[in-house]
Short mmCIF file of C-alpha atoms in Angstrom, two decimals:
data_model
loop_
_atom_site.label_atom_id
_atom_site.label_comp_id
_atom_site.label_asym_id
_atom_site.label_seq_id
_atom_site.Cartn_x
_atom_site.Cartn_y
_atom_site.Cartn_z
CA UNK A 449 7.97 50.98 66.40
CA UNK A 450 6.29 48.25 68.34
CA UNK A 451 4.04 47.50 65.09
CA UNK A 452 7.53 47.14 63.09
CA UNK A 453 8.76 44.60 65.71
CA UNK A 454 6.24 42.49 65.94
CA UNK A 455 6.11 42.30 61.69
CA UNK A 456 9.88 41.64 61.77
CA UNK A 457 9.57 38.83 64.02
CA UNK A 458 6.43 37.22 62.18
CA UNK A 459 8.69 37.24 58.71
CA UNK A 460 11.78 35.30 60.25
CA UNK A 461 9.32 32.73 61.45
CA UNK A 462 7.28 32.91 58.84
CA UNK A 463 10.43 32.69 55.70
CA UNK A 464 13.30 31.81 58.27
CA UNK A 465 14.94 34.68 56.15
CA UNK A 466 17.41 37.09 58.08
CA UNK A 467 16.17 39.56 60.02
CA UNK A 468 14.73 42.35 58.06
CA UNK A 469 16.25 45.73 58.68
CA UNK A 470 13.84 48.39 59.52
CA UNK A 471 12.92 50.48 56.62
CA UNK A 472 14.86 54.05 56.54
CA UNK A 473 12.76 57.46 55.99
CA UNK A 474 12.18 57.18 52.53
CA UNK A 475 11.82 53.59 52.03
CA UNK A 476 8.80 52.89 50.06
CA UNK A 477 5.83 50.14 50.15
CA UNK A 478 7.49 48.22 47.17
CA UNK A 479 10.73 48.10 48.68
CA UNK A 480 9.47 46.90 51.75
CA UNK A 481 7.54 43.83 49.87
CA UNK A 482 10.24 42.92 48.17
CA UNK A 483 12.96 42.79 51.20
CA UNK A 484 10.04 40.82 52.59
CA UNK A 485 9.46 38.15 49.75
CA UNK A 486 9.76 34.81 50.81
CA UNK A 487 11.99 32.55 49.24
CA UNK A 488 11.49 31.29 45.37
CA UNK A 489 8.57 33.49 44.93
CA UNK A 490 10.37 35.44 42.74
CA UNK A 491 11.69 32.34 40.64
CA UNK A 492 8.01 31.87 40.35
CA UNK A 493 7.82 35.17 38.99
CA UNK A 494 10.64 34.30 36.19
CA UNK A 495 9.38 30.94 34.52
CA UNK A 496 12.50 29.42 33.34
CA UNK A 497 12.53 27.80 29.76
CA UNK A 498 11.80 24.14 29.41
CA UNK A 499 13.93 21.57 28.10
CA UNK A 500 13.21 19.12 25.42
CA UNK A 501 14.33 15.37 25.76
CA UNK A 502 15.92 13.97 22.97
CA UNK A 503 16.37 10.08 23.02
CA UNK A 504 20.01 9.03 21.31
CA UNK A 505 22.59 11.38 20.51
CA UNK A 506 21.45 14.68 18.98
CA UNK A 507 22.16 15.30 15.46
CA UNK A 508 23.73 18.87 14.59
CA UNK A 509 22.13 21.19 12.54
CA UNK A 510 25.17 21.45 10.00
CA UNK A 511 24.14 21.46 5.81
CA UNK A 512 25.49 17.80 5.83
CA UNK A 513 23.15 16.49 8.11
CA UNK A 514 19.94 18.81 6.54
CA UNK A 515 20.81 17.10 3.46
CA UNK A 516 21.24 12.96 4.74
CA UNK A 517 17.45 14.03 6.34
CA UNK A 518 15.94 15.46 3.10
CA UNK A 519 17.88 11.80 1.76
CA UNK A 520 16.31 9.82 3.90
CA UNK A 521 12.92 11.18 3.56
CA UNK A 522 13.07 11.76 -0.45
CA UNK A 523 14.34 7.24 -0.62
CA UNK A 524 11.97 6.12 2.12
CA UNK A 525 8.56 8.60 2.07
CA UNK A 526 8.68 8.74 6.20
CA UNK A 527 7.79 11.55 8.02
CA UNK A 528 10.27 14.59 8.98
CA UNK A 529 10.15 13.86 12.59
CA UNK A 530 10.63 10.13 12.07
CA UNK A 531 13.68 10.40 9.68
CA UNK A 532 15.43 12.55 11.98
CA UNK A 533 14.71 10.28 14.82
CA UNK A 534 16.26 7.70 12.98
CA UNK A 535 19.93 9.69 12.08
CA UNK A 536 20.01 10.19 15.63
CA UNK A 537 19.29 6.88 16.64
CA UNK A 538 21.61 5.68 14.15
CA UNK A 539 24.28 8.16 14.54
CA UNK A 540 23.66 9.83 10.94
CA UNK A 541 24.20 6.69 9.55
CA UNK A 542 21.86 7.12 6.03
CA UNK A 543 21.94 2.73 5.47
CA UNK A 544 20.86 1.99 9.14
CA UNK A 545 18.99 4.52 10.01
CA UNK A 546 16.89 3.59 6.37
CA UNK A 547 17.05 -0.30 8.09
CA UNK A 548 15.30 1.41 11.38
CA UNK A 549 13.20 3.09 10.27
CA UNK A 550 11.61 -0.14 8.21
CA UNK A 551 11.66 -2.24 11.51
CA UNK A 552 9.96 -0.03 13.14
CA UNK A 553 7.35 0.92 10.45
CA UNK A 554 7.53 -3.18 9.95
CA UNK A 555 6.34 -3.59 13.74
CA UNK A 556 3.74 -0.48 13.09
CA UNK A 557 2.08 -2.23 10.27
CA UNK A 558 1.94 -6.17 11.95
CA UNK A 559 0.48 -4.29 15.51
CA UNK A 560 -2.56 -2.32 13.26
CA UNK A 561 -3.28 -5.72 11.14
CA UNK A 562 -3.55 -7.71 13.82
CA UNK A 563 -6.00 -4.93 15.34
CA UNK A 564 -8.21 -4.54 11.99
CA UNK A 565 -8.13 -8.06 11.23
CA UNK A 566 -11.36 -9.70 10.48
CA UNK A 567 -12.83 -6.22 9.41
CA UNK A 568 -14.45 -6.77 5.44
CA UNK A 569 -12.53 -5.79 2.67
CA UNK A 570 -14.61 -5.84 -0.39
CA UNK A 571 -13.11 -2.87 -2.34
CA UNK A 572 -9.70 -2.81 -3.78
CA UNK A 573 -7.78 -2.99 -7.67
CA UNK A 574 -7.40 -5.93 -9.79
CA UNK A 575 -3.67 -5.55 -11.22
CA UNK A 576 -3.01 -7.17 -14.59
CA UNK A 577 1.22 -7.19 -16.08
CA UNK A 578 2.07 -8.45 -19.02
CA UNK A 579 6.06 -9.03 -19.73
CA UNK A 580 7.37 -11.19 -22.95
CA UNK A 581 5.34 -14.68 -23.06
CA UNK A 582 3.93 -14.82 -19.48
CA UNK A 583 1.23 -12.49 -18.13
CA UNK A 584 0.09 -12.80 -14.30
CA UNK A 585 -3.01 -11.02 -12.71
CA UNK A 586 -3.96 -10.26 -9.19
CA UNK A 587 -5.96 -8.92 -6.95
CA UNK A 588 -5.58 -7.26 -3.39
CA UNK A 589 -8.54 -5.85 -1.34
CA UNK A 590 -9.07 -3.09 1.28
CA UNK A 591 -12.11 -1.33 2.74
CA UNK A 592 -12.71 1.74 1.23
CA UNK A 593 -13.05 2.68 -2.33
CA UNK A 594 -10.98 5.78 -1.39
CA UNK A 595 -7.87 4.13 0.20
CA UNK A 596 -8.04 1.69 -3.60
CA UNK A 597 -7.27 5.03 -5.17
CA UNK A 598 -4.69 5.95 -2.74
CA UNK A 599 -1.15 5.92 -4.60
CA UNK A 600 0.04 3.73 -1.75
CA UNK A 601 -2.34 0.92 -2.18
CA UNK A 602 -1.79 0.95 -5.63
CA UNK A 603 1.74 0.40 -5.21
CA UNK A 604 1.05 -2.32 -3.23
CA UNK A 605 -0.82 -3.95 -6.31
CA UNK A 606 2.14 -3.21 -8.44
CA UNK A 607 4.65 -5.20 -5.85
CA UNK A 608 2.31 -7.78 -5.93
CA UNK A 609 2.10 -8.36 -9.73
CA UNK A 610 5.79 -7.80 -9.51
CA UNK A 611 6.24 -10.56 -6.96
CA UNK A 612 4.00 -12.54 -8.83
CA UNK A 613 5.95 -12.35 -12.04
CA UNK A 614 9.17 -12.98 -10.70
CA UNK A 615 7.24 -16.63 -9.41
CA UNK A 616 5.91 -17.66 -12.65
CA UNK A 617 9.61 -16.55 -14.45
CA UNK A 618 11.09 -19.41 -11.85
CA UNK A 619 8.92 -21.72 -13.35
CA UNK A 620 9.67 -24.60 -16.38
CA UNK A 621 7.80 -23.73 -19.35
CA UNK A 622 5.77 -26.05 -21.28
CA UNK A 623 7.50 -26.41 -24.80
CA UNK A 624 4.43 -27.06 -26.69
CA UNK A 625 1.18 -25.92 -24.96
CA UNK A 626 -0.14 -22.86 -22.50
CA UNK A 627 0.41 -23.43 -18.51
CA UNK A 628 -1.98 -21.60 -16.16
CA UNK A 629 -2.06 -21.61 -12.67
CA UNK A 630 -3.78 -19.72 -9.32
CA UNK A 631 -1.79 -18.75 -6.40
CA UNK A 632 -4.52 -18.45 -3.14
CA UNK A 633 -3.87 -15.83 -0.04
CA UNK A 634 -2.06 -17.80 1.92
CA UNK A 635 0.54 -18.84 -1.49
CA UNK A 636 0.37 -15.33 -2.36
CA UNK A 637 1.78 -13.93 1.03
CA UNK A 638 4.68 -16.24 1.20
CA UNK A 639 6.02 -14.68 -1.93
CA UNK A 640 9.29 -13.05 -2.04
CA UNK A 641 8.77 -9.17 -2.68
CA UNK A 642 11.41 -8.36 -4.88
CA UNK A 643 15.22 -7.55 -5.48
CA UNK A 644 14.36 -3.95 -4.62
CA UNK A 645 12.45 -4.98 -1.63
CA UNK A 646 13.08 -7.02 1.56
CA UNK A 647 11.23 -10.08 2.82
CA UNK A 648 7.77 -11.43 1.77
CA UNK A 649 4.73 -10.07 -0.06
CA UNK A 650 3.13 -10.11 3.39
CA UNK A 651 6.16 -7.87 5.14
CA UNK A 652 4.69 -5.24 2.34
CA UNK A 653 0.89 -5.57 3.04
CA UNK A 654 1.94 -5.24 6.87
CA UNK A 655 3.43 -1.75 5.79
CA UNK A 656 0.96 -0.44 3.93
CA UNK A 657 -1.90 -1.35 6.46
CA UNK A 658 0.77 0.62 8.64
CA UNK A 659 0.45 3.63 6.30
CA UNK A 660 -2.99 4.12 5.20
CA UNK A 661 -4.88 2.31 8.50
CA UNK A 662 -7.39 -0.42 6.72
CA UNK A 663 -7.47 -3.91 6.55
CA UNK A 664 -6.39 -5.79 3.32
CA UNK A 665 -5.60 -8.88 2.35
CA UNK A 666 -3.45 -10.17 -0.57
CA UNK A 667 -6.39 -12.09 -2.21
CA UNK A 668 -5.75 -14.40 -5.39
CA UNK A 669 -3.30 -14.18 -8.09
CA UNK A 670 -3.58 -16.13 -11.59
CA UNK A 671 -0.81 -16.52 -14.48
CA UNK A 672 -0.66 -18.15 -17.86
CA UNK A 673 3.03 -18.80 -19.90
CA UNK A 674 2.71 -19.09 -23.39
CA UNK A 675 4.75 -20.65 -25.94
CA UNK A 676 4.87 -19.58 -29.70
CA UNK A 677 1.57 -20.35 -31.50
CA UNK A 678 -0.26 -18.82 -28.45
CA UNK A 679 -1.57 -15.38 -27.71
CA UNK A 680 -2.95 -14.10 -24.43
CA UNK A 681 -5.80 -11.59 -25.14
CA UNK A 682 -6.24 -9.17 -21.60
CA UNK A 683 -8.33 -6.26 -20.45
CA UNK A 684 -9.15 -4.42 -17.40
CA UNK A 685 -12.23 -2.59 -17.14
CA UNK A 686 -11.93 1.11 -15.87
CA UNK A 687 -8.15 0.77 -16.18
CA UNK A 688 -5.53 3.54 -15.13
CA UNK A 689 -2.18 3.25 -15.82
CA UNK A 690 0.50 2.39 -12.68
CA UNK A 691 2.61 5.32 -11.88
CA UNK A 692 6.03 4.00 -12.22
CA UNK A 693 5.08 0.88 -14.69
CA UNK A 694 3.72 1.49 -17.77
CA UNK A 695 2.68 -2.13 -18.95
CA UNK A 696 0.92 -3.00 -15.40
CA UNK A 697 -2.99 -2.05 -15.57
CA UNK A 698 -5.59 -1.36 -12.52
CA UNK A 699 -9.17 -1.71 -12.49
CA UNK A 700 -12.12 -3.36 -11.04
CA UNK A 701 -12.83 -6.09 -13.51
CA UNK A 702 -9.66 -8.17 -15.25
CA UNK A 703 -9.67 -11.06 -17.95
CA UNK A 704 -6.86 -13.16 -19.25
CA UNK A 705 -8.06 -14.57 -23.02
CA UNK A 706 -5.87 -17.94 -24.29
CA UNK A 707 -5.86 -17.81 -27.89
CA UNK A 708 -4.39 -20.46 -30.30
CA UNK A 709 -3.32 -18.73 -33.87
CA UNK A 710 -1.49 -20.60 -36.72
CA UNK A 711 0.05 -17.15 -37.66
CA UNK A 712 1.17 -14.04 -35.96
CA UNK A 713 -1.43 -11.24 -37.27
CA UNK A 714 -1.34 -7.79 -36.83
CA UNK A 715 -4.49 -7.22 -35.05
CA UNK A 716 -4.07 -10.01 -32.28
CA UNK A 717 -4.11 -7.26 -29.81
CA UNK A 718 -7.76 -5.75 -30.92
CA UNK A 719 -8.70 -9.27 -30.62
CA UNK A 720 -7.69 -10.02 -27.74
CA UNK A 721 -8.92 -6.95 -25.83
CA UNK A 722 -12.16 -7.41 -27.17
CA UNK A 723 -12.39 -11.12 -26.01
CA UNK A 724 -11.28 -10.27 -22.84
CA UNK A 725 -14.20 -7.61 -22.56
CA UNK A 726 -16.68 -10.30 -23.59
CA UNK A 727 -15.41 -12.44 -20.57
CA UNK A 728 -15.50 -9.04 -18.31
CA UNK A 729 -19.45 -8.73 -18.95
CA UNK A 730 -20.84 -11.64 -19.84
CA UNK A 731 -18.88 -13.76 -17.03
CA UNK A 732 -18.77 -17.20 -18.74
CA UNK A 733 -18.31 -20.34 -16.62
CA UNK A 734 -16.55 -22.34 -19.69
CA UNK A 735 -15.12 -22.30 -23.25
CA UNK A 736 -17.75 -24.73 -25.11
CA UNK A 737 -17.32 -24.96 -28.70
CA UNK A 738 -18.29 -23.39 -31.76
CA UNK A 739 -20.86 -26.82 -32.24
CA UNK A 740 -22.71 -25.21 -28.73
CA UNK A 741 -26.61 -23.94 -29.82
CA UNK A 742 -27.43 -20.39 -27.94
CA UNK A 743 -29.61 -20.43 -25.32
CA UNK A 744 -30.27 -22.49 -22.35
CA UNK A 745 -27.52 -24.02 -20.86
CA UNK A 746 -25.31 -22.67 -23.27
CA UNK A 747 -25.91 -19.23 -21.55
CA UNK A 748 -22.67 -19.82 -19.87
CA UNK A 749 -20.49 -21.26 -22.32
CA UNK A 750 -18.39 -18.30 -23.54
CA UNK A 751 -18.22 -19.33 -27.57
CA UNK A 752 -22.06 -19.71 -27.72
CA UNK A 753 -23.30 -16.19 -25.44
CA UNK A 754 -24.27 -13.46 -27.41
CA UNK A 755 -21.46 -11.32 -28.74
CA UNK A 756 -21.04 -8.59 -26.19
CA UNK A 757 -20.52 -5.38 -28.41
CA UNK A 758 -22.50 -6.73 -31.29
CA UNK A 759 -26.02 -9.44 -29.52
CA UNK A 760 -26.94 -10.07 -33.41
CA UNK A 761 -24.10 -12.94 -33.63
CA UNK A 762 -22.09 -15.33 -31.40
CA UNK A 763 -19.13 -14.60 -29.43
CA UNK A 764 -18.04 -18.03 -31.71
CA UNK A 765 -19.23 -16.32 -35.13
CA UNK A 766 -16.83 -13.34 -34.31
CA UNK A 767 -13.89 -15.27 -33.07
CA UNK A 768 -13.93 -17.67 -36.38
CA UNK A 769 -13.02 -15.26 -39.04
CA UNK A 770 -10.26 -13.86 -36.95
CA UNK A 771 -8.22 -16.93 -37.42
CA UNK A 772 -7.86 -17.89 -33.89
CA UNK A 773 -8.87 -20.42 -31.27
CA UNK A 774 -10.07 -19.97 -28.04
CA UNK A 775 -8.76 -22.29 -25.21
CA UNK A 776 -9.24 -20.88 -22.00
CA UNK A 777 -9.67 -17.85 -19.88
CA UNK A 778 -9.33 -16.47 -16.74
CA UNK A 779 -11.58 -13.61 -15.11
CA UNK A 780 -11.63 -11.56 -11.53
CA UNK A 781 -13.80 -9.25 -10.06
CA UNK A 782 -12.56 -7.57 -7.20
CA UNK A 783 -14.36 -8.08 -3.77
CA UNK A 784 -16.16 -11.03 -5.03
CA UNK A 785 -16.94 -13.84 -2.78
CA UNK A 786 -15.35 -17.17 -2.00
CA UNK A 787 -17.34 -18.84 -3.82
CA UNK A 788 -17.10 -17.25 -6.80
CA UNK A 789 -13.31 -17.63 -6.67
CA UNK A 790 -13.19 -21.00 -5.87
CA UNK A 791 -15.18 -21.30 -9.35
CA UNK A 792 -12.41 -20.07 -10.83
#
């Protein structure tokens, strides 16, 4: 019995439990350890399920709010988790918690540009639209050849034609002659993006750099306006269609072709395309005129280079049974240098 006392007193000091009562005939070993356990280690034994912290007021899991988050997520493309952050932020309010979610994607995109800026973008999608008399083409550049084929950056190129359009269809036209003109980077950014769309041109390269995680930049952007008498030839070389617009065209290489014509004929459009090819390949610095001898300087006069789909003649001696005039043109080849655009 003295062994019993002296393990009763060293658990009361040990635990400052209450005394222990001395086991009974019968007690077992188990018994005993367990009348003896000090205090919590059986919580420790029993792990108790851990909370999650959920920032704003929860949103219930009822079929009306399941269906505002598959909203959301179907009208703005974010992520499951984000969408639902946003109802509960917002209260499952569908218009604000669309607004939040664009601020914060907004201050996303501006943090990563500012990170990847000065990074070289020499890949990216020439984006040519055509709509009634005025036809507008641009170009917007990224890193990677596979982020250019990335449905995201290509939308991109289709808000900036978009944006660009809606610029040149503010304009005056000229009643009796073409009108041409370049927007640079800087001009280009500053553009509104849309009735659809909220702020500038930039706001939307800021998102998608958000999104896909490479530099860009909004580089050039060039549109003619046309008045009746006028045609504008165009092509883009490697071309896909845009997903949602049918008349907008991406590719590598793009070429806008002014043509004069005393009539309207029915195969303008052949014409023109292959004119603009001619530009696309054989790069031209100028026009010239059908009086221009091949060779030599002449090299870069666009009327007097060798026809591109046929060497034996001049571009010239194809255009001047067609009926038409040649005036001016515009050409852009994506990730070119400064240089080369300034040429332009």
């Amino acid at each position: 019995m003295s062994l019993l006392r002296s393990l009763r007193v060293f658990l009361v000091a040990r635990t400052g439990s209450h005394p222990v009562r001395s086991p009974g005939p019968g007690t077992d070993l188990l018994s005993l350890q367990l009348s003896c356990a000090p205090a919590g280690s059986l919580l420790r034994q029993s792990p108790q399920p851990r909370h999650t912290f959920h920032a704003g007021p929860r949103l219930s899991a009822s079929a009306s709010s399941k269906e505002l988050l598959m909203k959301l997520r179907r009208k703005t493309g974010y992520s499951f988790v984000n969408c639902k952050k946003a109802l509960e932020t917002c209260g499952g309010d569908l218009k604000q918690a669309e607004i939040w979610l664009h601020k914060e994607a907004q201050k996303e995109g501006w943090s990563k540009a500012a990170k990847l800026q000065g990074r070289k973008t020499k890949e990216g999608l020439i984006g040519l639209l055509q709509e009634g008399n005025t036809t507008v083409l641009v170009e917007v550049n990224c890193e990677t050849d596979f982020v250019s084929r990335n449905l995201k950056f290509q939308q991109l190129v289709q808000q900036v034609a978009l944006g660009t359009m809606m610029h040149c269809q503010t304009l005056k036209d000229q009643p009796s002659t073409y009108s041409k003109g370049f927007l640079n980077s800087s001009e280009l950014s500053g553009l509104p993006a849309g009735p659809d769309r909220e702020g500038s041109l930039k706001d939307q390269l800021a998102l998608a750099i958000g999104k896909l995680g490479e530099n860009m930049i909004l580089k050039r952007a060039a549109w003619v306006k046309v008045p009746s008498g006028f045609y504008v030839g165009s092509y883009v070389h490697g071309a896909m269609q845009s997903p949602s617009l049918h008349n907008l065209a991406l590719g590598k290489y793009g070429a806008l072709v002014i043509c004069e014509t005393s009539e309207q004929k029915t195969n303008l459009e052949d014409v023109g395309r292959r004119l603009g090819q001619h530009v696309v390949g054989m790069a031209p610095l100028s026009v010239g005129s059908l009086d221009d001898e091949p060779g030599g300087e002449a090299e870069t006069k666009m009327l007097s280079q060798p026809y591109l789909l046929d060497p034996s003649i001049t571009l010239g001696q194809y255009v001047q049974p067609q009926g038409v005039s040649v005036v001016d043109f515009v050409r852009f080849e994506c990730g070119e240098g400064e240089e080369a655009a300034e040429t332009e």
